[in-house]
Amino acid sequence: MHMRFDLSPQMKLSQIIAPRMIQSMEILQLPVMALQEKIQTELQENPFLEEKEGRATEPETVAEPDFNPDAPLKHDETGDLEFARMDEINKDWGDHFNEEHRPSRASLEEQSDKKLEAMMNIASAPESLQDHLTNQLAFLDLTPDQFELAEFVISHLDDNGYLLSHDADSGKPVPVSFEDLARNFGKPVTLADVEDALSFVQKLDPAGVGARDTKECLLLQVTPETPHADLVRGLILHHLEDVAHNRLPVIQKKCGADLATIKDAIEHLKCLDPKPGARFAAESAKYVVPDIIVTRTDDDDFVIKLTDEWTPRVRVSKRYVELLKDKSYDPKTREELQKKFRSAHWLIDAIEQRRNTLIKVTRAIITHQRAFLDKGPEFILPLKMEQIADQVGVHVTTVSRAVDDKWVETPRGVFSLKRFFGGGTKNQQTGENVAWETIKQKLLEIIAEEDKAHPYSDEEIMDKFKIAGLTVARRTVTKYREALNIPSSRQRKDWTLQT
């Protein structure tokens, strides 16, 4: 056997993304609030950046200059070229190199007022479940020892208000035993003392706290004033599974009440809260801040604006540009200064490029989904990101980044930009493309019009779509029904309408 090793030249093509392009893509993907934070961070870390005085009084309408967000961006590797182009750059970036880099007294006062206003509007920390319950103990006639033990019991409640812990082996929730509470309290107490302390806690608001399972939680919320109280208790103790599956005849056979009374009792059962402590969970409210506002004009056209009036407007500091011209710095310092200068330059470019891209992409989306804005969500059309990319003249990944986590305020409400994209099917009768979102709307209409005594099965709903010229598989009907939180036909059946 002979072994040969040959050396042959090979060419390997690899694409290296320049730092400028990476920064541009990152800025494009940021929603408006994250963009503000990014700019503030850059202002703190890059001395070549400074904030312009004041903010725009209103969102600015962006014109559509001829540009291609995917076009190769120029990137100079040598610092000498940057020095040679300094004067030319100063001319090109005239507005960014404002000599008046020091904030005026009026500007400082304005910023101070805004900071004070922001501090005054900071929401106070929400009251925790434990604090809410402990505060109520003071209104009960308890001895100091009882108060302390009841407070100890409260400290063992989970976020939903249950007296539960988690099994060390399985990780599943298990009731906290009286023995564990007595052993860990730190003072000699009896099991009866612990039971009394729990009974005190279970009398507090919200009703249902201190329970060790769902049934006990619901039972704690049933009072003598609850309509059909005895029947509701019976449903909780023996028929929760039957209620979940709408098996009213089974319940009637076992409890003897008529269907109308059972149905009424179930409605009151549904008013009980299986997680009474959840409302106190320390979860900050999530607010949607639109990146774009679309308004309708008098001539029935749409105007697109960015909500960037509170985004810091930045420019390159002229003072640091002058420092960059000083050739007395050692090469390493000069190189660092050049990096900071280029980074500031690129950031300003990327912010402007983001604004232009968002405007162009949004305008293209609005053009395709005009019927949505004119008539309502049920008139949304199938739309792919590739279509918008072709219309705008960019790569589909640019569109994907542009719409990622972005929200638009329209005359129809506030929507995620991704809301306007989706597939669909073709109406075999009319030849029109119909979005899956429209299919969901039609599904709601079909179920709203059904006979509640004999609700449609998923297969019957599929047949309804077929009659309308729409080919929708049964599994798709099931998928959309469940996504819309619509129960099955058996669960929708109203047994009180039976003759």
Coordinates of C-alpha atoms in Angstrom, one line a residue:
M1 CA 0.0 0.0 0.0
H2 CA 1.3 3.4 -0.9
M3 CA 0.3 6.6 0.8
R4 CA 0.6 10.0 -0.9
F5 CA 0.2 13.4 0.5
D6 CA -0.4 16.1 -2.0
L7 CA -0.4 19.8 -1.3
S8 CA -2.8 21.7 -3.5
P9 CA -3.8 25.4 -3.3
Q10 CA -7.4 26.0 -2.3
M11 CA -9.4 29.1 -2.1
K12 CA -11.8 29.5 0.8
L13 CA -14.4 32.3 0.6
S14 CA -15.6 33.6 4.0
Q15 CA -17.7 36.6 4.8
I16 CA -16.6 38.8 7.7
I17 CA -19.2 41.2 9.0
A18 CA -17.6 44.6 9.8
P19 CA -18.2 46.0 13.3
R20 CA -20.1 48.9 11.7
M21 CA -22.6 46.5 10.1
I22 CA -23.0 44.6 13.4
Q23 CA -23.8 47.8 15.3
S24 CA -26.2 48.8 12.6
M25 CA -28.1 45.5 12.8
E26 CA -28.2 45.7 16.6
I27 CA -29.6 49.3 16.6
L28 CA -32.2 48.3 14.0
Q29 CA -33.5 45.5 16.2
L30 CA -33.9 47.6 19.3
P31 CA -37.4 48.9 20.3
V32 CA -37.6 52.5 21.2
M33 CA -37.2 52.1 25.0
A34 CA -34.1 49.9 24.6
L35 CA -32.7 52.3 22.0
Q36 CA -32.9 55.1 24.6
E37 CA -31.0 53.0 27.1
K38 CA -28.4 52.1 24.5
I39 CA -27.8 55.7 23.6
Q40 CA -27.6 56.7 27.3
T41 CA -25.0 54.0 27.8
E42 CA -23.0 55.1 24.8
L43 CA -23.1 58.7 26.0
Q44 CA -21.5 57.5 29.3
E45 CA -18.9 55.3 27.7
N46 CA -17.9 57.2 24.6
P47 CA -16.4 60.7 25.2
F48 CA -16.8 61.5 21.5
L49 CA -20.6 61.5 21.9
E50 CA -22.6 64.3 23.5
E51 CA -26.3 65.0 23.7
K52 CA -27.8 67.9 21.8
E53 CA -29.7 70.4 23.8
G54 CA -33.4 69.8 24.1
R55 CA -35.5 67.2 22.4
A56 CA -37.8 67.2 19.4
T57 CA -41.1 68.8 20.3
E58 CA -42.9 66.1 18.4
P59 CA -42.1 62.9 16.5
E60 CA -40.5 63.7 13.2
T61 CA -41.7 62.5 9.9
V62 CA -38.9 60.8 8.1
A63 CA -38.5 61.3 4.4
E64 CA -37.4 58.3 2.3
P65 CA -33.9 59.0 1.0
D66 CA -32.5 56.6 -1.5
F67 CA -30.5 54.1 0.5
N68 CA -30.1 50.4 0.8
P69 CA -29.8 49.1 4.4
D70 CA -28.0 46.0 3.1
A71 CA -25.5 47.9 1.0
P72 CA -21.8 47.4 2.0
L73 CA -20.8 50.1 4.5
K74 CA -17.5 51.8 4.1
H75 CA -14.9 51.0 6.7
D76 CA -11.5 52.6 6.9
E77 CA -8.9 50.5 8.7
T78 CA -6.1 53.0 8.9
G79 CA -6.1 55.9 11.3
D80 CA -4.1 58.1 9.0
L81 CA -7.0 58.2 6.5
E82 CA -9.3 59.2 9.3
F83 CA -7.0 62.1 10.1
A84 CA -6.8 63.2 6.5
R85 CA -10.6 63.2 6.2
M86 CA -11.2 65.1 9.4
D87 CA -11.9 68.4 7.9
E88 CA -14.1 66.9 5.2
I89 CA -16.1 64.9 7.8
N90 CA -16.6 68.1 9.8
K91 CA -18.3 69.6 6.8
D92 CA -20.4 66.5 6.1
W93 CA -21.4 66.3 9.7
G94 CA -21.8 70.0 10.3
D95 CA -24.9 69.7 12.5
H96 CA -23.3 67.0 14.6
F97 CA -20.2 69.0 15.2
N98 CA -21.8 72.0 17.0
E99 CA -19.4 74.2 18.7
E100 CA -21.9 74.9 21.5
H101 CA -21.3 71.6 23.3
R102 CA -21.8 73.0 26.8
P103 CA -25.5 72.8 28.0
S104 CA -27.2 76.1 28.6
R105 CA -28.6 77.1 32.0
A106 CA -32.1 76.7 30.5
S107 CA -31.3 73.2 29.3
L108 CA -30.0 72.2 32.7
E109 CA -33.1 73.5 34.4
E110 CA -35.3 71.7 31.9
Q111 CA -33.4 68.4 32.5
S112 CA -33.7 68.9 36.3
D113 CA -37.4 69.5 36.1
K114 CA -37.9 66.3 34.1
K115 CA -35.8 64.2 36.5
L116 CA -37.8 65.6 39.4
E117 CA -41.1 64.8 37.6
A118 CA -39.9 61.3 36.8
M119 CA -38.9 60.7 40.5
M120 CA -42.3 61.9 41.7
N121 CA -44.1 59.6 39.3
I122 CA -42.2 56.4 40.3
A123 CA -44.7 53.9 41.5
S124 CA -44.3 52.8 45.1
A125 CA -43.5 49.1 45.7
P126 CA -46.7 47.0 45.7
E127 CA -47.9 45.5 48.9
S128 CA -47.0 41.9 49.3
L129 CA -49.4 39.2 50.3
Q130 CA -47.6 38.6 53.5
D131 CA -47.7 42.3 54.4
H132 CA -51.4 42.5 53.5
L133 CA -52.2 39.6 55.8
T134 CA -50.0 40.6 58.7
N135 CA -51.5 44.1 58.7
Q136 CA -54.9 42.6 59.3
L137 CA -53.8 40.5 62.3
A138 CA -53.7 43.7 64.3
F139 CA -57.5 43.9 64.1
L140 CA -58.0 40.4 65.5
D141 CA -58.2 39.8 69.3
L142 CA -55.0 37.8 69.6
T143 CA -52.4 37.4 72.3
P144 CA -48.8 38.2 71.5
D145 CA -48.0 34.5 71.2
Q146 CA -50.9 33.9 68.9
F147 CA -50.0 36.9 66.7
E148 CA -46.4 35.7 66.4
L149 CA -47.5 32.2 65.5
A150 CA -50.1 33.4 63.0
E151 CA -47.4 35.7 61.4
F152 CA -45.1 32.6 61.2
V153 CA -47.8 30.7 59.4
I154 CA -48.3 33.6 56.9
S155 CA -44.5 33.5 56.2
H156 CA -45.0 30.0 54.8
L157 CA -47.7 30.8 52.3
D158 CA -46.7 30.6 48.6
D159 CA -47.4 33.3 46.0
N160 CA -50.9 31.9 45.4
G161 CA -51.7 32.0 49.1
Y162 CA -51.5 28.3 49.7
L163 CA -49.8 26.7 52.8
L164 CA -47.5 24.6 50.6
S165 CA -43.9 23.7 50.3
H166 CA -42.1 21.6 47.7
D167 CA -41.0 18.0 48.1
A168 CA -37.2 17.7 48.2
D169 CA -37.2 14.6 45.9
S170 CA -40.0 15.2 43.4
G171 CA -40.2 19.0 43.5
K172 CA -44.0 18.7 43.6
P173 CA -46.0 21.0 46.0
V174 CA -47.0 19.3 49.2
P175 CA -49.0 20.8 52.2
V176 CA -46.9 22.1 55.1
S177 CA -47.7 19.9 58.1
F178 CA -48.6 21.2 61.5
E179 CA -45.7 19.1 62.9
D180 CA -43.2 21.0 60.7
L181 CA -44.6 24.4 61.7
A182 CA -44.5 23.5 65.4
R183 CA -41.0 22.1 65.1
N184 CA -39.6 25.1 63.2
F185 CA -41.4 27.9 65.2
G186 CA -38.6 28.3 67.7
K187 CA -40.8 28.2 70.8
P188 CA -42.7 25.4 72.4
V189 CA -46.2 25.2 70.8
T190 CA -48.8 22.4 70.4
L191 CA -50.4 21.2 67.2
A192 CA -53.6 22.7 68.4
D193 CA -51.9 26.1 68.7
V194 CA -50.7 25.8 65.1
E195 CA -54.2 24.8 63.9
D196 CA -55.7 27.8 65.7
A197 CA -53.1 30.1 64.1
L198 CA -54.0 28.7 60.7
S199 CA -57.7 29.3 61.4
F200 CA -56.9 32.9 62.2
V201 CA -55.1 33.3 58.9
Q202 CA -57.9 31.7 56.9
K203 CA -60.3 34.4 58.2
L204 CA -58.3 37.1 56.5
D205 CA -58.7 38.8 53.2
P206 CA -58.5 37.6 50.5
A207 CA -60.7 34.7 51.2
G208 CA -59.1 31.4 50.5
V209 CA -55.6 32.0 51.7
G210 CA -54.1 29.4 54.0
A211 CA -55.6 26.5 52.1
R212 CA -53.7 23.3 51.5
D213 CA -55.4 22.3 48.2
T214 CA -57.7 23.7 45.7
K215 CA -60.9 22.3 47.2
E216 CA -60.1 23.8 50.6
C217 CA -59.3 27.1 49.0
L218 CA -62.7 27.2 47.2
L219 CA -64.6 26.1 50.2
L220 CA -63.1 28.9 52.3
Q221 CA -64.7 31.3 49.9
V222 CA -68.2 29.9 50.1
T223 CA -70.3 31.9 52.7
P224 CA -73.9 31.5 53.9
E225 CA -74.7 34.4 51.6
T226 CA -73.5 32.5 48.5
P227 CA -76.4 31.5 46.3
H228 CA -77.0 27.8 46.4
A229 CA -74.2 27.6 49.0
D230 CA -74.8 23.9 49.9
L231 CA -74.9 22.9 46.2
V232 CA -71.7 24.9 45.5
R233 CA -70.0 23.1 48.4
G234 CA -71.2 19.8 47.0
L235 CA -69.8 20.7 43.5
I236 CA -66.5 21.5 45.1
L237 CA -66.2 18.4 47.2
H238 CA -67.5 15.8 44.7
H239 CA -68.0 17.2 41.2
L240 CA -65.1 19.5 40.1
E241 CA -64.2 17.0 37.3
D242 CA -67.8 16.8 36.2
V243 CA -68.0 20.6 36.1
A244 CA -64.8 20.8 34.1
H245 CA -66.3 18.4 31.4
N246 CA -69.8 19.9 31.5
R247 CA -71.4 16.7 32.7
L248 CA -74.5 18.2 34.2
P249 CA -76.7 15.1 33.8
V250 CA -74.2 13.2 36.0
I251 CA -74.3 15.9 38.6
Q252 CA -78.1 16.0 38.5
K253 CA -78.4 12.2 38.9
K254 CA -76.2 12.3 42.1
C255 CA -77.4 15.5 43.8
G256 CA -81.1 15.6 42.6
A257 CA -81.2 19.3 41.8
D258 CA -82.7 20.5 38.5
L259 CA -80.4 21.5 35.6
A260 CA -81.2 25.2 35.8
T261 CA -80.2 25.3 39.5
I262 CA -77.0 23.3 38.9
K263 CA -76.1 25.7 36.0
D264 CA -76.6 28.7 38.3
A265 CA -74.5 27.1 41.1
I266 CA -71.7 26.5 38.6
E267 CA -71.7 30.1 37.6
H268 CA -71.2 31.1 41.2
L269 CA -68.5 28.5 41.5
K270 CA -66.7 30.1 38.6
C271 CA -66.6 33.4 40.5
L272 CA -64.4 31.9 43.2
D273 CA -60.6 32.5 42.9
P274 CA -58.4 29.3 43.0
K275 CA -55.3 31.5 43.4
P276 CA -56.3 34.3 45.9
G277 CA -52.8 35.4 46.6
A278 CA -51.7 35.8 43.0
R279 CA -53.0 39.4 42.7
F280 CA -50.2 40.4 45.2
A281 CA -47.4 38.7 43.2
A282 CA -44.5 41.2 42.8
E283 CA -44.7 41.4 39.0
S284 CA -44.3 44.7 37.4
A285 CA -46.9 45.8 34.9
K286 CA -45.8 45.4 31.3
Y287 CA -46.5 48.5 29.2
V288 CA -46.3 48.7 25.5
V289 CA -44.6 51.7 24.1
P290 CA -45.3 52.1 20.4
D291 CA -42.3 52.8 18.2
I292 CA -44.4 54.1 15.4
I293 CA -47.7 56.1 15.2
V294 CA -49.9 55.8 12.1
T295 CA -52.6 58.5 11.7
R296 CA -55.3 59.0 9.1
T297 CA -55.3 62.3 7.3
D298 CA -58.4 64.3 6.0
D299 CA -57.8 63.0 2.5
D300 CA -57.9 59.4 3.8
D301 CA -54.2 58.8 3.6
F302 CA -51.9 57.6 6.4
V303 CA -49.0 59.5 8.0
I304 CA -46.2 57.5 9.6
K305 CA -44.2 59.0 12.5
L306 CA -41.7 57.6 14.9
T307 CA -42.1 58.0 18.6
D308 CA -38.5 59.0 19.2
E309 CA -39.2 62.5 20.6
W310 CA -37.7 61.4 23.9
T311 CA -34.8 59.6 22.5
P312 CA -31.6 61.5 23.1
R313 CA -30.3 63.3 20.1
V314 CA -26.6 62.8 19.9
R315 CA -23.7 64.4 18.0
V316 CA -19.9 64.0 17.8
S317 CA -18.1 66.3 20.3
K318 CA -16.1 69.0 18.6
R319 CA -13.8 69.2 21.6
Y320 CA -12.8 65.6 21.2
V321 CA -12.5 65.9 17.5
E322 CA -9.9 68.6 18.1
L323 CA -8.1 66.2 20.4
L324 CA -8.1 63.6 17.7
K325 CA -6.2 66.1 15.5
D326 CA -3.3 66.3 18.0
K327 CA -0.6 64.1 16.7
S328 CA 1.5 64.3 19.8
Y329 CA -0.4 61.3 21.3
D330 CA 1.4 57.9 21.2
P331 CA 0.2 55.4 18.6
K332 CA -1.8 53.4 21.1
T333 CA -3.7 56.4 22.4
R334 CA -4.4 57.6 18.9
E335 CA -5.7 54.2 18.0
E336 CA -8.1 54.2 20.9
L337 CA -9.3 57.7 20.1
Q338 CA -9.9 56.7 16.5
K339 CA -11.9 53.7 17.6
K340 CA -14.1 55.8 19.8
F341 CA -14.5 58.4 17.1
R342 CA -15.5 55.7 14.5
S343 CA -17.9 54.1 17.0
A344 CA -19.6 57.5 17.6
H345 CA -19.8 58.1 13.9
W346 CA -21.3 54.7 13.3
L347 CA -23.8 55.0 16.1
I348 CA -25.3 58.2 14.6
D349 CA -25.4 56.6 11.2
A350 CA -27.1 53.5 12.6
I351 CA -29.7 55.5 14.4
E352 CA -30.6 57.4 11.3
Q353 CA -30.6 54.2 9.2
R354 CA -32.9 52.6 11.8
R355 CA -35.4 55.5 11.5
N356 CA -35.4 55.3 7.7
T357 CA -35.7 51.6 7.6
L358 CA -38.6 51.5 10.1
I359 CA -40.5 54.1 8.1
K360 CA -40.0 52.3 4.8
V361 CA -41.0 48.9 6.2
T362 CA -44.0 50.3 8.0
R363 CA -45.2 52.1 4.9
A364 CA -44.9 48.9 2.9
I365 CA -46.9 47.0 5.6
I366 CA -49.6 49.6 5.7
T367 CA -49.9 49.5 1.9
H368 CA -50.5 45.8 2.0
Q369 CA -52.8 45.8 5.0
R370 CA -54.9 48.9 4.1
A371 CA -58.1 46.8 4.4
F372 CA -57.1 45.9 8.0
L373 CA -56.9 49.5 9.0
D374 CA -60.0 50.6 7.0
K375 CA -62.4 47.7 7.9
G376 CA -61.0 45.8 10.9
P377 CA -58.8 42.8 11.8
E378 CA -61.0 40.3 10.0
F379 CA -59.9 41.8 6.7
I380 CA -56.2 41.2 7.3
L381 CA -54.4 39.6 4.2
P382 CA -51.8 36.9 4.1
L383 CA -48.4 38.6 4.1
K384 CA -44.8 37.3 4.1
M385 CA -41.7 39.2 5.2
E386 CA -40.2 38.3 1.8
Q387 CA -42.9 40.5 0.1
I388 CA -42.0 43.5 2.2
A389 CA -38.3 42.9 1.7
D390 CA -38.8 42.8 -2.1
Q391 CA -40.9 46.0 -2.0
V392 CA -38.4 47.9 0.2
G393 CA -35.4 46.5 -1.5
V394 CA -33.7 44.9 1.5
H395 CA -32.9 41.4 2.7
V396 CA -35.6 39.6 4.5
T397 CA -33.5 39.5 7.7
T398 CA -33.5 43.3 7.7
V399 CA -37.3 43.3 7.7
S400 CA -37.3 40.6 10.5
R401 CA -35.0 42.8 12.6
A402 CA -37.0 45.9 11.9
V403 CA -40.3 44.5 13.1
D404 CA -38.9 42.5 16.0
D405 CA -40.4 43.7 19.3
K406 CA -41.8 46.8 17.6
W407 CA -45.3 48.1 18.1
V408 CA -47.4 50.5 16.1
E409 CA -50.3 52.7 17.2
T410 CA -53.0 52.9 14.6
P411 CA -56.6 54.2 14.4
R412 CA -57.6 50.5 15.0
G413 CA -55.5 50.2 18.1
V414 CA -51.9 49.2 19.1
F415 CA -50.5 46.2 17.4
S416 CA -47.2 44.4 17.2
L417 CA -45.7 44.8 13.7
K418 CA -45.4 41.1 13.5
R419 CA -49.2 41.0 13.8
F420 CA -49.5 42.0 10.2
F421 CA -47.6 39.0 8.9
G422 CA -49.0 35.5 8.5
G423 CA -50.0 32.8 6.0
G424 CA -53.4 31.8 4.8
T425 CA -55.4 29.8 2.3
K426 CA -57.2 30.4 -0.9
N427 CA -61.0 30.7 -1.1
Q428 CA -61.9 28.1 -3.8
Q429 CA -65.1 30.0 -4.7
T430 CA -63.7 33.5 -5.1
G431 CA -60.0 32.8 -5.7
E432 CA -59.1 35.4 -2.9
N433 CA -56.3 34.7 -0.5
V434 CA -57.6 34.5 3.1
A435 CA -55.3 35.0 6.1
W436 CA -55.4 32.5 8.9
E437 CA -56.3 35.4 11.2
T438 CA -59.5 35.8 9.2
I439 CA -60.1 32.0 9.5
K440 CA -60.0 32.5 13.3
Q441 CA -62.5 35.3 13.1
K442 CA -64.9 33.2 11.0
L443 CA -64.5 30.3 13.5
L444 CA -65.7 32.7 16.3
E445 CA -68.7 33.7 14.1
I446 CA -69.6 30.0 13.4
I447 CA -69.6 29.1 17.1
A448 CA -71.4 32.3 18.1
E449 CA -74.3 31.3 15.7
E450 CA -74.5 27.6 16.7
D451 CA -77.4 26.0 18.5
K452 CA -76.2 25.8 22.1
A453 CA -78.2 22.7 22.7
H454 CA -76.4 21.0 19.8
P455 CA -73.0 22.8 19.4
Y456 CA -70.9 22.0 16.3
S457 CA -68.1 19.4 16.6
D458 CA -64.7 20.3 15.0
E459 CA -65.6 18.2 12.0
E460 CA -68.9 20.0 11.5
I461 CA -67.0 23.3 11.7
M462 CA -64.7 22.1 9.1
D463 CA -67.7 21.3 6.8
K464 CA -69.0 24.9 7.5
F465 CA -65.7 26.3 6.2
K466 CA -65.9 24.0 3.1
I467 CA -69.3 25.3 2.3
A468 CA -67.8 28.8 2.3
G469 CA -65.1 27.7 -0.1
L470 CA -62.3 27.4 2.5
T471 CA -60.3 24.3 2.9
V472 CA -59.4 24.0 6.6
A473 CA -58.3 20.7 8.1
R474 CA -60.1 19.4 11.2
R475 CA -56.8 19.5 13.2
T476 CA -56.4 23.1 12.2
V477 CA -59.9 23.8 13.5
T478 CA -59.0 22.2 16.8
K479 CA -55.8 24.1 17.0
Y480 CA -57.4 27.5 16.5
R481 CA -60.3 26.7 18.7
E482 CA -58.0 25.8 21.6
A483 CA -55.8 28.9 20.8
L484 CA -59.0 31.0 21.2
N485 CA -59.8 29.3 24.5
I486 CA -63.0 27.9 23.1
P487 CA -64.1 24.7 24.9
S488 CA -65.0 21.5 23.0
S489 CA -68.6 20.9 21.7
R490 CA -69.4 18.8 24.8
Q491 CA -68.2 21.5 27.1
R492 CA -70.2 24.1 25.2
K493 CA -73.4 22.2 25.3
D494 CA -76.2 23.9 27.3
W495 CA -78.1 21.0 29.0
T496 CA -80.9 23.3 30.2
L497 CA -82.0 23.8 26.6
Q498 CA -82.8 20.1 26.2
T499 CA -86.4 19.3 25.4

